[in-house]
JSON list of C-alpha atoms in Angstrom, two decimals:
[
{"chain": "F", "resi": 810, "resn": "UNK", "atom": "CA", "xyz": [-14.88, -4.17, -2.05]},
{"chain": "F", "resi": 811, "resn": "UNK", "atom": "CA", "xyz": [-14.77, -4.39, -5.80]},
{"chain": "F", "resi": 812, "resn": "UNK", "atom": "CA", "xyz": [-15.99, -7.48, -7.56]},
{"chain": "F", "resi": 813, "resn": "UNK", "atom": "CA", "xyz": [-13.38, -9.47, -9.46]},
{"chain": "F", "resi": 814, "resn": "UNK", "atom": "CA", "xyz": [-15.16, -8.61, -12.70]},
{"chain": "F", "resi": 815, "resn": "UNK", "atom": "CA", "xyz": [-15.01, -4.88, -11.92]},
{"chain": "F", "resi": 816, "resn": "UNK", "atom": "CA", "xyz": [-11.33, -5.18, -10.99]},
{"chain": "F", "resi": 817, "resn": "UNK", "atom": "CA", "xyz": [-10.56, -6.85, -14.32]},
{"chain": "F", "resi": 818, "resn": "UNK", "atom": "CA", "xyz": [-12.49, -4.17, -16.22]},
{"chain": "F", "resi": 819, "resn": "UNK", "atom": "CA", "xyz": [-10.55, -1.46, -14.46]},
{"chain": "F", "resi": 820, "resn": "UNK", "atom": "CA", "xyz": [-7.25, -3.19, -15.18]},
{"chain": "F", "resi": 821, "resn": "UNK", "atom": "CA", "xyz": [-8.07, -3.69, -18.84]},
{"chain": "F", "resi": 822, "resn": "UNK", "atom": "CA", "xyz": [-9.18, -0.07, -19.16]},
{"chain": "F", "resi": 823, "resn": "UNK", "atom": "CA", "xyz": [-6.01, 1.12, -17.47]},
{"chain": "F", "resi": 824, "resn": "UNK", "atom": "CA", "xyz": [-3.86, -1.43, -19.31]},
{"chain": "F", "resi": 825, "resn": "UNK", "atom": "CA", "xyz": [-2.60, -2.71, -16.04]},
{"chain": "F", "resi": 826, "resn": "UNK", "atom": "CA", "xyz": [-2.39, -6.14, -14.53]},
{"chain": "F", "resi": 827, "resn": "UNK", "atom": "CA", "xyz": [-4.62, -7.30, -11.72]},
{"chain": "F", "resi": 828, "resn": "UNK", "atom": "CA", "xyz": [-1.52, -7.89, -9.59]},
{"chain": "F", "resi": 829, "resn": "UNK", "atom": "CA", "xyz": [-0.34, -4.31, -9.94]},
{"chain": "F", "resi": 830, "resn": "UNK", "atom": "CA", "xyz": [-3.81, -2.98, -9.20]},
{"chain": "F", "resi": 831, "resn": "UNK", "atom": "CA", "xyz": [-3.98, -5.09, -6.04]},
{"chain": "F", "resi": 832, "resn": "UNK", "atom": "CA", "xyz": [-0.46, -4.08, -5.02]},
{"chain": "F", "resi": 833, "resn": "UNK", "atom": "CA", "xyz": [-1.28, -0.37, -5.42]},
{"chain": "F", "resi": 834, "resn": "UNK", "atom": "CA", "xyz": [-4.40, -0.91, -3.34]},
{"chain": "F", "resi": 835, "resn": "UNK", "atom": "CA", "xyz": [-2.42, -2.62, -0.58]},
{"chain": "F", "resi": 836, "resn": "UNK", "atom": "CA", "xyz": [0.21, 0.14, -0.66]},
{"chain": "F", "resi": 837, "resn": "UNK", "atom": "CA", "xyz": [-2.44, 2.85, -0.34]},
{"chain": "F", "resi": 838, "resn": "UNK", "atom": "CA", "xyz": [-4.04, 1.06, 2.59]},
{"chain": "F", "resi": 839, "resn": "UNK", "atom": "CA", "xyz": [-0.70, 0.58, 4.29]},
{"chain": "F", "resi": 840, "resn": "UNK", "atom": "CA", "xyz": [0.07, 4.28, 3.75]},
{"chain": "F", "resi": 841, "resn": "UNK", "atom": "CA", "xyz": [-3.26, 5.17, 5.37]},
{"chain": "F", "resi": 842, "resn": "UNK", "atom": "CA", "xyz": [-2.34, 3.05, 8.38]},
{"chain": "F", "resi": 843, "resn": "UNK", "atom": "CA", "xyz": [1.13, 4.57, 8.58]},
{"chain": "F", "resi": 844, "resn": "UNK", "atom": "CA", "xyz": [-0.35, 8.06, 8.67]},
{"chain": "F", "resi": 845, "resn": "UNK", "atom": "CA", "xyz": [-3.03, 7.15, 11.24]},
{"chain": "F", "resi": 846, "resn": "UNK", "atom": "CA", "xyz": [-2.08, 8.58, 14.65]},
{"chain": "F", "resi": 847, "resn": "UNK", "atom": "CA", "xyz": [-4.11, 5.84, 16.37]},
{"chain": "F", "resi": 848, "resn": "UNK", "atom": "CA", "xyz": [-1.73, 3.26, 14.87]},
{"chain": "F", "resi": 849, "resn": "UNK", "atom": "CA", "xyz": [1.42, 5.18, 15.82]},
{"chain": "F", "resi": 850, "resn": "UNK", "atom": "CA", "xyz": [2.62, 2.33, 18.05]},
{"chain": "F", "resi": 851, "resn": "UNK", "atom": "CA", "xyz": [1.99, -0.44, 15.50]},
{"chain": "F", "resi": 852, "resn": "UNK", "atom": "CA", "xyz": [5.23, -1.47, 13.82]},
{"chain": "F", "resi": 853, "resn": "UNK", "atom": "CA", "xyz": [5.79, -0.88, 10.12]},
{"chain": "F", "resi": 854, "resn": "UNK", "atom": "CA", "xyz": [6.35, -4.61, 9.70]},
{"chain": "F", "resi": 855, "resn": "UNK", "atom": "CA", "xyz": [3.01, -5.39, 11.37]},
{"chain": "F", "resi": 856, "resn": "UNK", "atom": "CA", "xyz": [1.26, -2.96, 9.04]},
{"chain": "F", "resi": 857, "resn": "UNK", "atom": "CA", "xyz": [2.99, -4.52, 6.04]},
{"chain": "F", "resi": 858, "resn": "UNK", "atom": "CA", "xyz": [1.92, -8.00, 7.14]},
{"chain": "F", "resi": 859, "resn": "UNK", "atom": "CA", "xyz": [-1.62, -6.77, 7.80]},
{"chain": "F", "resi": 860, "resn": "UNK", "atom": "CA", "xyz": [-1.92, -5.74, 4.14]},
{"chain": "F", "resi": 861, "resn": "UNK", "atom": "CA", "xyz": [-0.53, -8.98, 2.73]},
{"chain": "F", "resi": 862, "resn": "UNK", "atom": "CA", "xyz": [3.19, -8.28, 2.40]},
{"chain": "F", "resi": 863, "resn": "UNK", "atom": "CA", "xyz": [5.17, -11.24, 3.72]},
{"chain": "F", "resi": 864, "resn": "UNK", "atom": "CA", "xyz": [8.63, -9.68, 3.65]},
{"chain": "F", "resi": 865, "resn": "UNK", "atom": "CA", "xyz": [9.38, -6.34, 5.30]},
{"chain": "F", "resi": 866, "resn": "UNK", "atom": "CA", "xyz": [12.36, -5.59, 3.03]},
{"chain": "F", "resi": 867, "resn": "UNK", "atom": "CA", "xyz": [10.22, -6.17, -0.07]},
{"chain": "F", "resi": 868, "resn": "UNK", "atom": "CA", "xyz": [7.48, -3.98, 1.42]},
{"chain": "F", "resi": 869, "resn": "UNK", "atom": "CA", "xyz": [9.97, -1.17, 2.09]},
{"chain": "F", "resi": 870, "resn": "UNK", "atom": "CA", "xyz": [11.42, -1.30, -1.44]},
{"chain": "F", "resi": 871, "resn": "UNK", "atom": "CA", "xyz": [7.97, -1.43, -3.05]},
{"chain": "F", "resi": 872, "resn": "UNK", "atom": "CA", "xyz": [6.64, 1.36, -0.84]},
{"chain": "F", "resi": 873, "resn": "UNK", "atom": "CA", "xyz": [9.64, 3.57, -1.57]},
{"chain": "F", "resi": 874, "resn": "UNK", "atom": "CA", "xyz": [9.32, 2.99, -5.30]},
{"chain": "F", "resi": 875, "resn": "UNK", "atom": "CA", "xyz": [5.62, 3.93, -5.22]},
{"chain": "F", "resi": 876, "resn": "UNK", "atom": "CA", "xyz": [5.71, 6.87, -2.77]},
{"chain": "F", "resi": 877, "resn": "UNK", "atom": "CA", "xyz": [9.32, 7.99, -3.37]},
{"chain": "F", "resi": 878, "resn": "UNK", "atom": "CA", "xyz": [10.11, 7.76, 0.34]},
{"chain": "F", "resi": 879, "resn": "UNK", "atom": "CA", "xyz": [10.62, 5.01, 2.84]},
{"chain": "F", "resi": 880, "resn": "UNK", "atom": "CA", "xyz": [7.71, 3.86, 5.01]},
{"chain": "F", "resi": 881, "resn": "UNK", "atom": "CA", "xyz": [9.56, 5.25, 8.04]},
{"chain": "F", "resi": 882, "resn": "UNK", "atom": "CA", "xyz": [9.98, 8.70, 6.45]},
{"chain": "F", "resi": 883, "resn": "UNK", "atom": "CA", "xyz": [6.40, 8.65, 5.16]},
{"chain": "F", "resi": 884, "resn": "UNK", "atom": "CA", "xyz": [5.11, 7.90, 8.65]},
{"chain": "F", "resi": 885, "resn": "UNK", "atom": "CA", "xyz": [7.25, 10.58, 10.29]},
{"chain": "F", "resi": 886, "resn": "UNK", "atom": "CA", "xyz": [6.18, 13.25, 7.80]},
{"chain": "F", "resi": 887, "resn": "UNK", "atom": "CA", "xyz": [2.52, 12.25, 7.95]},
{"chain": "F", "resi": 888, "resn": "UNK", "atom": "CA", "xyz": [2.34, 12.23, 11.71]},
{"chain": "F", "resi": 889, "resn": "UNK", "atom": "CA", "xyz": [4.25, 15.52, 12.05]},
{"chain": "F", "resi": 890, "resn": "UNK", "atom": "CA", "xyz": [2.14, 17.34, 9.45]}
]
């Protein structure tokens, strides 16, 4: 875990907001779970909720914007690779 001070320094350095930094972190962690074969049976919505997203539609839109593919497509490609 990064300290709040370190997070702020990173955001200032990168000219990014703390919220965006945290959101990217949550998206990366959710992507790791989606590509984990041990979590194959966990629903996409459950993974989204696990990483702090409270709305599955918002999660899907945000994920697609960041990774340029839907969570479902990302999971299928990751698990079939």
